[in-house]
Short mmCIF file of C-alpha atoms in Angstrom, two decimals:
data_model
loop_
_atom_site.label_atom_id
_atom_site.label_comp_id
_atom_site.label_asym_id
_atom_site.label_seq_id
_atom_site.Cartn_x
_atom_site.Cartn_y
_atom_site.Cartn_z
CA MET S 1 10.75 68.48 -44.64
CA ALA S 2 13.01 65.14 -44.99
CA VAL S 3 15.69 65.14 -47.27
CA ALA S 4 16.93 61.71 -48.13
CA PRO S 5 20.47 60.35 -48.23
CA LEU S 6 22.62 60.51 -51.12
CA PRO S 7 23.57 57.25 -52.73
CA VAL S 8 26.99 55.61 -51.33
CA PRO S 9 28.92 54.01 -54.86
CA GLU S 10 29.54 50.98 -53.30
CA MET S 11 33.66 50.64 -52.51
CA GLU S 12 35.93 47.33 -53.46
CA ILE S 13 39.04 47.36 -51.96
CA PRO S 14 41.81 45.39 -53.93
CA GLU S 15 43.11 42.46 -52.92
CA PRO S 16 47.02 42.24 -52.34
CA ALA S 17 49.25 41.91 -55.13
CA SER S 18 51.16 38.64 -53.13
CA THR S 19 50.27 37.19 -49.87
CA GLU S 20 53.52 36.30 -48.98
CA PRO S 21 55.67 37.69 -46.36
CA PHE S 22 58.69 39.68 -47.87
CA LYS S 23 62.11 37.64 -47.98
CA TRP S 24 65.42 39.96 -48.16
CA THR S 25 67.57 38.94 -51.76
CA ALA S 26 70.97 40.45 -52.83
CA GLY S 27 69.02 42.24 -55.44
CA LYS S 28 67.17 43.95 -52.88
CA ILE S 29 68.89 44.61 -50.67
CA VAL S 30 72.27 45.85 -53.50
CA LEU S 31 68.62 48.25 -55.45
CA SER S 32 67.77 49.22 -51.46
CA ILE S 33 71.16 50.60 -50.63
CA PHE S 34 71.18 51.95 -53.78
CA LEU S 35 68.06 54.16 -53.65
CA PHE S 36 69.13 55.13 -50.19
CA LEU S 37 71.86 56.84 -51.33
CA VAL S 38 70.61 58.53 -54.64
CA ALA S 39 67.25 59.35 -51.68
CA SER S 40 70.62 60.90 -49.57
CA VAL S 41 72.16 63.10 -52.68
CA ALA S 42 68.79 64.60 -53.88
CA GLU S 43 68.09 65.76 -50.18
CA ILE S 44 71.41 66.88 -49.39
CA GLY S 45 72.01 68.82 -52.98
CA GLY S 46 68.29 69.56 -52.74
CA GLY S 47 68.84 71.58 -49.04
CA TRP S 48 72.64 72.62 -49.45
CA LEU S 49 70.90 74.47 -53.21
CA TRP S 50 68.36 76.13 -50.77
CA TRP S 51 71.44 77.39 -48.83
CA GLN S 52 73.34 78.89 -50.51
CA THR S 53 70.38 80.84 -52.20
CA LEU S 54 69.67 81.63 -48.53
CA ARG S 55 72.99 81.83 -46.41
CA GLU S 56 75.34 82.33 -48.62
CA SER S 57 73.62 85.20 -51.24
CA LYS S 58 73.62 83.38 -54.72
CA PRO S 59 70.78 83.50 -57.57
CA TRP S 60 67.26 82.52 -56.33
CA TRP S 61 67.50 80.04 -59.89
CA LEU S 62 69.42 77.56 -57.08
CA ALA S 63 66.72 77.88 -54.77
CA VAL S 64 64.46 76.69 -57.46
CA LEU S 65 67.20 74.35 -58.80
CA GLY S 66 66.71 73.04 -55.22
CA SER S 67 63.16 72.96 -54.22
CA GLY S 68 63.18 69.89 -58.20
CA VAL S 69 65.66 68.57 -56.41
CA LEU S 70 63.87 68.31 -53.50
CA ILE S 71 60.41 66.87 -55.48
CA LEU S 72 62.75 64.22 -56.65
CA TYR S 73 64.25 62.95 -53.30
CA GLY S 74 60.57 62.98 -52.25
CA VAL S 75 59.47 60.63 -55.30
CA ILE S 76 62.86 57.86 -54.80
CA PRO S 77 61.33 55.93 -51.95
CA THR S 78 58.67 54.73 -53.31
CA PHE S 79 60.62 52.31 -55.29
CA GLN S 80 62.25 51.02 -52.19
CA PRO S 81 61.59 46.53 -52.51
CA THR S 82 59.63 46.92 -49.02
CA ASP S 83 56.07 48.90 -48.54
CA ASN S 84 56.73 49.92 -44.57
CA PHE S 85 56.67 53.47 -45.10
CA GLY S 86 58.04 54.13 -41.80
CA ARG S 87 60.85 52.15 -41.49
CA ILE S 88 62.34 52.82 -44.87
CA TYR S 89 62.10 56.76 -43.77
CA ALA S 90 63.96 55.63 -40.60
CA VAL S 91 66.12 53.71 -41.94
CA TYR S 92 66.49 56.25 -44.52
CA GLY S 93 68.34 59.17 -41.75
CA GLY S 94 70.94 56.54 -40.90
CA PHE S 95 71.80 57.23 -44.54
CA PHE S 96 71.23 60.57 -44.48
CA ILE S 97 73.60 60.86 -41.62
CA ILE S 98 76.62 59.34 -43.57
CA MET S 99 75.58 61.27 -46.53
CA SER S 100 75.69 64.53 -45.53
CA TYR S 101 78.76 64.08 -43.20
CA LEU S 102 80.43 62.75 -46.77
CA TRP S 103 78.68 66.11 -48.90
CA GLY S 104 79.71 68.58 -46.15
CA TRP S 105 83.77 66.78 -47.11
CA ALA S 106 83.46 66.91 -50.83
CA VAL S 107 81.92 70.03 -50.94
CA ASP S 108 82.46 72.53 -48.34
CA LYS S 109 85.82 70.95 -47.28
CA GLN S 110 84.37 70.39 -43.61
CA ARG S 111 86.37 67.54 -42.46
CA PRO S 112 84.17 65.41 -39.65
CA ASP S 113 86.11 64.51 -37.20
CA THR S 114 86.21 61.25 -34.43
CA GLY S 115 83.20 61.89 -33.08
CA ASP S 116 81.30 62.32 -36.41
CA TRP S 117 83.01 58.54 -37.26
CA ILE S 118 81.65 56.60 -34.85
CA GLY S 119 77.69 58.15 -33.98
CA THR S 120 77.75 57.57 -37.86
CA ALA S 121 78.63 53.88 -37.34
CA ILE S 122 76.56 53.48 -34.93
CA ALA S 123 73.63 54.96 -36.47
CA LEU S 124 74.18 52.92 -39.78
CA ALA S 125 74.75 49.14 -37.63
CA GLY S 126 71.68 50.33 -35.86
CA VAL S 127 69.21 51.00 -38.55
CA CYS S 128 71.01 47.68 -40.82
CA VAL S 129 69.36 45.64 -37.90
CA ALA S 130 66.40 47.52 -38.01
CA PHE S 131 65.62 47.22 -41.45
CA PHE S 132 67.40 43.91 -42.44
CA TRP S 133 66.17 42.17 -39.47
CA PRO S 134 64.57 39.39 -41.40
CA ARG S 135 61.24 39.05 -40.36
#
């Protein structure tokens, strides 16, 4: 007994919103850097709250709060003005480096040393070239 195939609905692929190539403007650069900084504070802050619970024996609700902050961290990059997921996350790594050192210095009183600063400068220079390179 042959079984008839199920009907498959036709799917329309939407046209891109714009066929114009992406161009950086001063406003888009400021927005992008701002979003990288906000995302890094959310990721580091959420992770730090978990660290406090698991490594420093702080109350469990700090981990719950940290989880909420980490969820927000996952949403923030979607507001970036460009739509290249891989590039956004790769470049974010450079901002994460400097913000991690600054968090550790401000919150945990662990001052970065010369190697930390030099490595951070190299990383930030590299990610800025990768992100803002004219395409």
